[in-house]
CSV table of C-alpha atoms and ligand atoms in Angstrom, one decimal:
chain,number,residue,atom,x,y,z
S,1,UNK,CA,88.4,113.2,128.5
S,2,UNK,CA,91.3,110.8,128.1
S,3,UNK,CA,93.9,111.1,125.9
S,4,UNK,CA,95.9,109.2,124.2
S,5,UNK,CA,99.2,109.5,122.4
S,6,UNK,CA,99.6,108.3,118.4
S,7,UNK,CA,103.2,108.4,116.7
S,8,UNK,CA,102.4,107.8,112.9
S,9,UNK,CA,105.0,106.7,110.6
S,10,UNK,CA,104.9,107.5,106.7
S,11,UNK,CA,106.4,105.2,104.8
S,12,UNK,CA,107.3,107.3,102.5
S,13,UNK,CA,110.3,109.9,102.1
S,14,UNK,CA,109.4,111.7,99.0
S,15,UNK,CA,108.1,115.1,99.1
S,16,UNK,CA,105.1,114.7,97.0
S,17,UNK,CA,103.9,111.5,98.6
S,18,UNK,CA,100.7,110.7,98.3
S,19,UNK,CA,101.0,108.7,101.9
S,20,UNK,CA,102.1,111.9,103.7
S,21,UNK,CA,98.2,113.5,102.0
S,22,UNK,CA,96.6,110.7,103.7
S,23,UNK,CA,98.1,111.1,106.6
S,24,UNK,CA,97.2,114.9,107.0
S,25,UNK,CA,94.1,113.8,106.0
S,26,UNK,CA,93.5,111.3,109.1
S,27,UNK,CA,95.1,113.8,111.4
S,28,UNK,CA,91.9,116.2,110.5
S,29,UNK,CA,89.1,113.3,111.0
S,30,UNK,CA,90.4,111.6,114.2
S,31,UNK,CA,88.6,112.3,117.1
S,32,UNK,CA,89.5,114.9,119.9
S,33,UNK,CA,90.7,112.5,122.2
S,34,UNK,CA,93.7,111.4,119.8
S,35,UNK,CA,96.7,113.7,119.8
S,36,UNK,CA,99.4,112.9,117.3
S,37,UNK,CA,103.2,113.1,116.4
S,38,UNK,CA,104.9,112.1,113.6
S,39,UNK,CA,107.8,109.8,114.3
S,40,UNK,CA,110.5,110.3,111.5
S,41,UNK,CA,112.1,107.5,109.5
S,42,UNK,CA,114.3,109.5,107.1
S,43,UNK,CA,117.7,110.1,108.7
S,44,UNK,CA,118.2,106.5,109.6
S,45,UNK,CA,121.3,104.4,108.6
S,46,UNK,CA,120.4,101.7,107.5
S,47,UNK,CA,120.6,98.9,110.7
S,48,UNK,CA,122.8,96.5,111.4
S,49,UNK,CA,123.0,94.6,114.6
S,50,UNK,CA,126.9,95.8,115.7
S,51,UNK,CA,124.8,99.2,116.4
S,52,UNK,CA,123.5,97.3,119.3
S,53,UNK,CA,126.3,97.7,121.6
S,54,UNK,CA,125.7,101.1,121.7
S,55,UNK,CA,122.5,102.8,119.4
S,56,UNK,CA,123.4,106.2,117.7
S,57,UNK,CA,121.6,108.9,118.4
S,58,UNK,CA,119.3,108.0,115.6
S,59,UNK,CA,118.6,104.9,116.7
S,60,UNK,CA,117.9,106.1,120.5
S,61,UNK,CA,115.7,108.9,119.3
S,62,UNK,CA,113.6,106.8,117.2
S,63,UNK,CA,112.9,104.0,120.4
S,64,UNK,CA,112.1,107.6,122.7
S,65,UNK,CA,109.9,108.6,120.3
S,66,UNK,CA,108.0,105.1,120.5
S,67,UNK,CA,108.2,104.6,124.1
S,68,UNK,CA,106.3,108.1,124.5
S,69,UNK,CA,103.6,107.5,123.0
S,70,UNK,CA,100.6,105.6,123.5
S,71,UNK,CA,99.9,103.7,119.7
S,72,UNK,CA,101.4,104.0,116.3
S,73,UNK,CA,100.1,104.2,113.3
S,74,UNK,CA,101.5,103.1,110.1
S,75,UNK,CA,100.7,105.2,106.9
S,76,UNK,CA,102.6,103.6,104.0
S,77,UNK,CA,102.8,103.6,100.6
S,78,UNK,CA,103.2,99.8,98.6
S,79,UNK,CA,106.8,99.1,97.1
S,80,UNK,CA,106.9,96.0,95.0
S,81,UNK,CA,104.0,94.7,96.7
S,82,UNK,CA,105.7,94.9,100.5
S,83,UNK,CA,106.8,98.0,102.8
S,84,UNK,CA,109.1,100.5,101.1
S,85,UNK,CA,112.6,99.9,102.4
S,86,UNK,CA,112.8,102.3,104.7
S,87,UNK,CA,110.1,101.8,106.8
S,88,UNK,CA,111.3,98.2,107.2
S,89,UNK,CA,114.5,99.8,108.2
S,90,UNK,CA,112.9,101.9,111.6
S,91,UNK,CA,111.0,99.2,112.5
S,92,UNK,CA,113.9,96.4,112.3
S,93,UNK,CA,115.4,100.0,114.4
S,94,UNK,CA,112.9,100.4,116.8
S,95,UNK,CA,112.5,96.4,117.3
S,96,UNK,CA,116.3,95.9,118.9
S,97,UNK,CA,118.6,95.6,120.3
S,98,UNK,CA,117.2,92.5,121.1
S,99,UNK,CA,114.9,92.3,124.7
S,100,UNK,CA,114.0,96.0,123.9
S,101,UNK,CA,111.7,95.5,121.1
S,102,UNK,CA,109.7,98.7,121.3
S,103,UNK,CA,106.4,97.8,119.6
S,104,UNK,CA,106.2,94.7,122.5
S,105,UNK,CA,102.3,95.6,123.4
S,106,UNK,CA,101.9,98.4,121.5
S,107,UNK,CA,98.6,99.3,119.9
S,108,UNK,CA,99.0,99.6,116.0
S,109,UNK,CA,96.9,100.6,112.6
S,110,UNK,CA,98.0,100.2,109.2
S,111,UNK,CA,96.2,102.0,106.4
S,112,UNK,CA,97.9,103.3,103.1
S,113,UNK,CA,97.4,104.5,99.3
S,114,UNK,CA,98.6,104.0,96.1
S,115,UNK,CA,97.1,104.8,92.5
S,116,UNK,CA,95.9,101.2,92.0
S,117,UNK,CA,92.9,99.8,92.8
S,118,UNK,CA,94.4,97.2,95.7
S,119,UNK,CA,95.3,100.6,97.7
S,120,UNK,CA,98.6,99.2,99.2
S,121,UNK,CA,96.8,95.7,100.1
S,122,UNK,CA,99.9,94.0,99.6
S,123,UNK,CA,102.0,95.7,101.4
S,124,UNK,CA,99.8,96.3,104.6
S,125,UNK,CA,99.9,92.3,105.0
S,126,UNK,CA,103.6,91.9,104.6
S,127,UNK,CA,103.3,95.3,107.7
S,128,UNK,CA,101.2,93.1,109.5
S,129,UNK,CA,103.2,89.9,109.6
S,130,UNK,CA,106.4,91.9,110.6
S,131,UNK,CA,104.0,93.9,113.2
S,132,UNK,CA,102.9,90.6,114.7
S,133,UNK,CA,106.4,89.1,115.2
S,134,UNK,CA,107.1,92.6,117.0
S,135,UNK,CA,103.9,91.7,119.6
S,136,UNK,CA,102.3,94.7,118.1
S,137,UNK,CA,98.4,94.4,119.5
S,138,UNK,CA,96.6,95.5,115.8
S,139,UNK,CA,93.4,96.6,114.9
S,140,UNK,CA,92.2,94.0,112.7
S,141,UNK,CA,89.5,95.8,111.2
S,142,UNK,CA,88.7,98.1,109.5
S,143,UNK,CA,91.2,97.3,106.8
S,144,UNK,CA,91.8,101.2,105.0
S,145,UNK,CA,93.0,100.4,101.4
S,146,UNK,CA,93.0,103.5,99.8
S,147,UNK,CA,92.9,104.3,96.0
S,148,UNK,CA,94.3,108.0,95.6
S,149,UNK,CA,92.6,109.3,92.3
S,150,UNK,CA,93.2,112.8,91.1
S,151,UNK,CA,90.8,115.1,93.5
S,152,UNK,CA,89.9,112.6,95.9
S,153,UNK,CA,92.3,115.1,98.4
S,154,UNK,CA,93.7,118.3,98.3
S,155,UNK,CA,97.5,118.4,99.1
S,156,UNK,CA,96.9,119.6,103.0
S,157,UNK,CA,94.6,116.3,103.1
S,158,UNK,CA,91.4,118.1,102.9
S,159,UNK,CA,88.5,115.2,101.7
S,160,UNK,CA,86.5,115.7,98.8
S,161,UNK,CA,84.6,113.1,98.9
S,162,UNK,CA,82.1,111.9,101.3
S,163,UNK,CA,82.1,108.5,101.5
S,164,UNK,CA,85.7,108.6,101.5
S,165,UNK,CA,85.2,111.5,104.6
S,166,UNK,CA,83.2,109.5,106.6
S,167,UNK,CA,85.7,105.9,106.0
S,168,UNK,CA,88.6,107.6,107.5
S,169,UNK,CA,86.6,109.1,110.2
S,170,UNK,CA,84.9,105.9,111.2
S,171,UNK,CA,88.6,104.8,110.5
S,172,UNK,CA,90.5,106.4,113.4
S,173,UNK,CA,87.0,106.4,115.7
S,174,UNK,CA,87.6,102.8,115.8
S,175,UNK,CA,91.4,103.2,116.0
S,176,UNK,CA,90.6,105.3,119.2
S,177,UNK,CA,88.6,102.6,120.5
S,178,UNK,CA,91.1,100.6,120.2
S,179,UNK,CA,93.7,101.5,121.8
S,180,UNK,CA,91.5,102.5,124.7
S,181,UNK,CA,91.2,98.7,124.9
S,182,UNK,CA,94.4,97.2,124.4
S,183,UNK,CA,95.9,100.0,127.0
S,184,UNK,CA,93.1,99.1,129.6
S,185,UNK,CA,94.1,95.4,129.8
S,186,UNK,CA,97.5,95.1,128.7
S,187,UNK,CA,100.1,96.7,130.4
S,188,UNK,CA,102.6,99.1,128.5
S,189,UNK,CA,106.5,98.2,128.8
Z,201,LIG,C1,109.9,101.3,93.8
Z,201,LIG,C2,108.4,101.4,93.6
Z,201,LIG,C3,107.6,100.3,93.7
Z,201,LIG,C4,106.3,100.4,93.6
Z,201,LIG,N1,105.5,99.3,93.7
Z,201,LIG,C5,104.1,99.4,93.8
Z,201,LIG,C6,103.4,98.3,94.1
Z,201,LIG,O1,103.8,97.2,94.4
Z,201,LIG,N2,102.0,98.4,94.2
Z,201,LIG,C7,101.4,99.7,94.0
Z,201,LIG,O2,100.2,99.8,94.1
Z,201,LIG,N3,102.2,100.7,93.6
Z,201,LIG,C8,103.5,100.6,93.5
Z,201,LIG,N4,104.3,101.7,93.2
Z,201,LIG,C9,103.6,103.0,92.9
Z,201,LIG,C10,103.3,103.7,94.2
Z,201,LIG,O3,102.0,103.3,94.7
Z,201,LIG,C11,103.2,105.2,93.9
Z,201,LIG,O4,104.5,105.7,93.4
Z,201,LIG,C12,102.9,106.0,95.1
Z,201,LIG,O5,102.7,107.4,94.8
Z,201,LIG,C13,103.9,105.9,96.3
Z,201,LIG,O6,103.4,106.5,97.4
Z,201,LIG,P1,104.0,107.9,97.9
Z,201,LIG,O7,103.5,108.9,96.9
Z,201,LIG,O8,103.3,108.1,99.3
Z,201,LIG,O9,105.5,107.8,97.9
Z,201,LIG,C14,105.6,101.6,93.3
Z,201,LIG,C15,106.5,102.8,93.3
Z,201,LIG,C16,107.8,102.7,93.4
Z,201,LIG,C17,108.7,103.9,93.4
C-alpha cells in the first residue's frame, strides 16, 4: 500500500472552532492510505517581505513542514466572505521568499464550515484563486460546503449523520485519488 503524506491547515485559531471538529472529523473517514499532520498557523508574525533575507524560525518551520509532506489540505472557516486573516498570512508565509513558493505543484483540497447555509462557499473561492496563483494542483470537485448545525458532530468529530458520514468519506477517498494522480505525473519541487 502507498502512502501518502497530508499537512492540513485550520483556518481557524479559536479553541471552540467549529473548523478544527471538521477536521477531526475527516481525519476519522479518510482512507488508510492517508496519513496526516497538522501544519500550524498560529504563532506566525504577521509577513512582510524584509523577512525574506533571512526567514525566522517560524517562517522556516512552516515551509519544512510543507515541503514534507505529500498534499495539503485546507479546513477553514469563512471571515467576511474570504479566508480568516491568518490563514492568508501562512500561506503569503509558505509562498516566499520569492522562487520558493512552497505550494508550486502541490496537491490541495479545500473544504470548510460555518453555521450558514453557504457552508464557507465564499471563502473557499477567494482559497482557490490565491491557491491557483501559488500553482497549487486542486481537486476541483467534490466541492465540501459544510453547514454545522447543533449535533450534526460531536466535539472529537464523531458523524452523526449519515449522509453527512458517507460525504466526507467519499470526500477524502477522492482526495486520495487525487493526489495519487497529481504525484504520478507531476514532479514534486
Ligand atoms: C470576523 C468574522 C467574520 C465572519 N464572517 C462570516 C462570513 O462571511 N460567512 C459565514 O458564513 N460566517 C461568518 N462568520 C461566522 C463564522 O462562520 C462562525 O463564527 C464560525 O464558527 C467560525 O468558524 P470556527 O468556529 O472554525 O472559528 C464570521 C465570524 C467572524 C468572527
Amino acid at each position: 500500500m502507498t502512502t501518502y503524506k497530508v499537512g492540513y491547515f485550520v483556518g481557524s485559531l479559536s479553541k471552540d472552532s467549529i473548523n478544527r471538529i471538521l477536521s477531526r472529523a475527516l481525519l476519522r473517514v479518510a482512507p488508510p492510505e492517508l496519513e496526516f499532520q497538522e501544519i500550524p498557523i498560529k504563532d506566525l508574525p504577521l509577513y512582510n517581505h524584509d523577512f525574506d533575507a533571512d526567514y525566522p524560525p517560524e517562517g522556516r518551520a512552516l515551509k519544512d513542514a510543507i515541503a514534507a509532506v505529500d498534499a495539503v489540505l485546507f479546513v477553514t472557516p469563512e471571515y467576511n466572505r474570504s479566508i480568516p486573516g491568518g490563514l492568508k498570512n501562512a500561506i503569503d508565509w509558505a509562498s516566499r521568499p520569492w522562487g520558493t513558493n512552497s505550494f508550486t505543484h502541490k496537491p490541495s483540497a479545500v473544504i470548510g464550515a460555518s453555521p450558514g447555509k453557504i457552508g464557507t462557499a465564499v471563502a473557499q473561492q477567494s482559497l482557490r484563486s490565491v491557491l491557483s496563483f501559488c500553482n497549487s494542483p486542486q481537486m476541483n470537485a467534490p466541492e465540501g460546503y459544510i453547514q454545522f448545525v447543533p449535533g450534526l458532530f460531536t466535539p472529537d468529530g464523531e458523524v452523526t449523520d449519515p449522509t453527512t458520514q458517507q460525504f466526507l468519506t467519499d470526500f477524502m477517498a477522492d482526495f486520495k485519488t487525487f493526489i495519487e494522480r497529481v504525484t504520478t505525473v507531476l514532479p514534486q519541487r
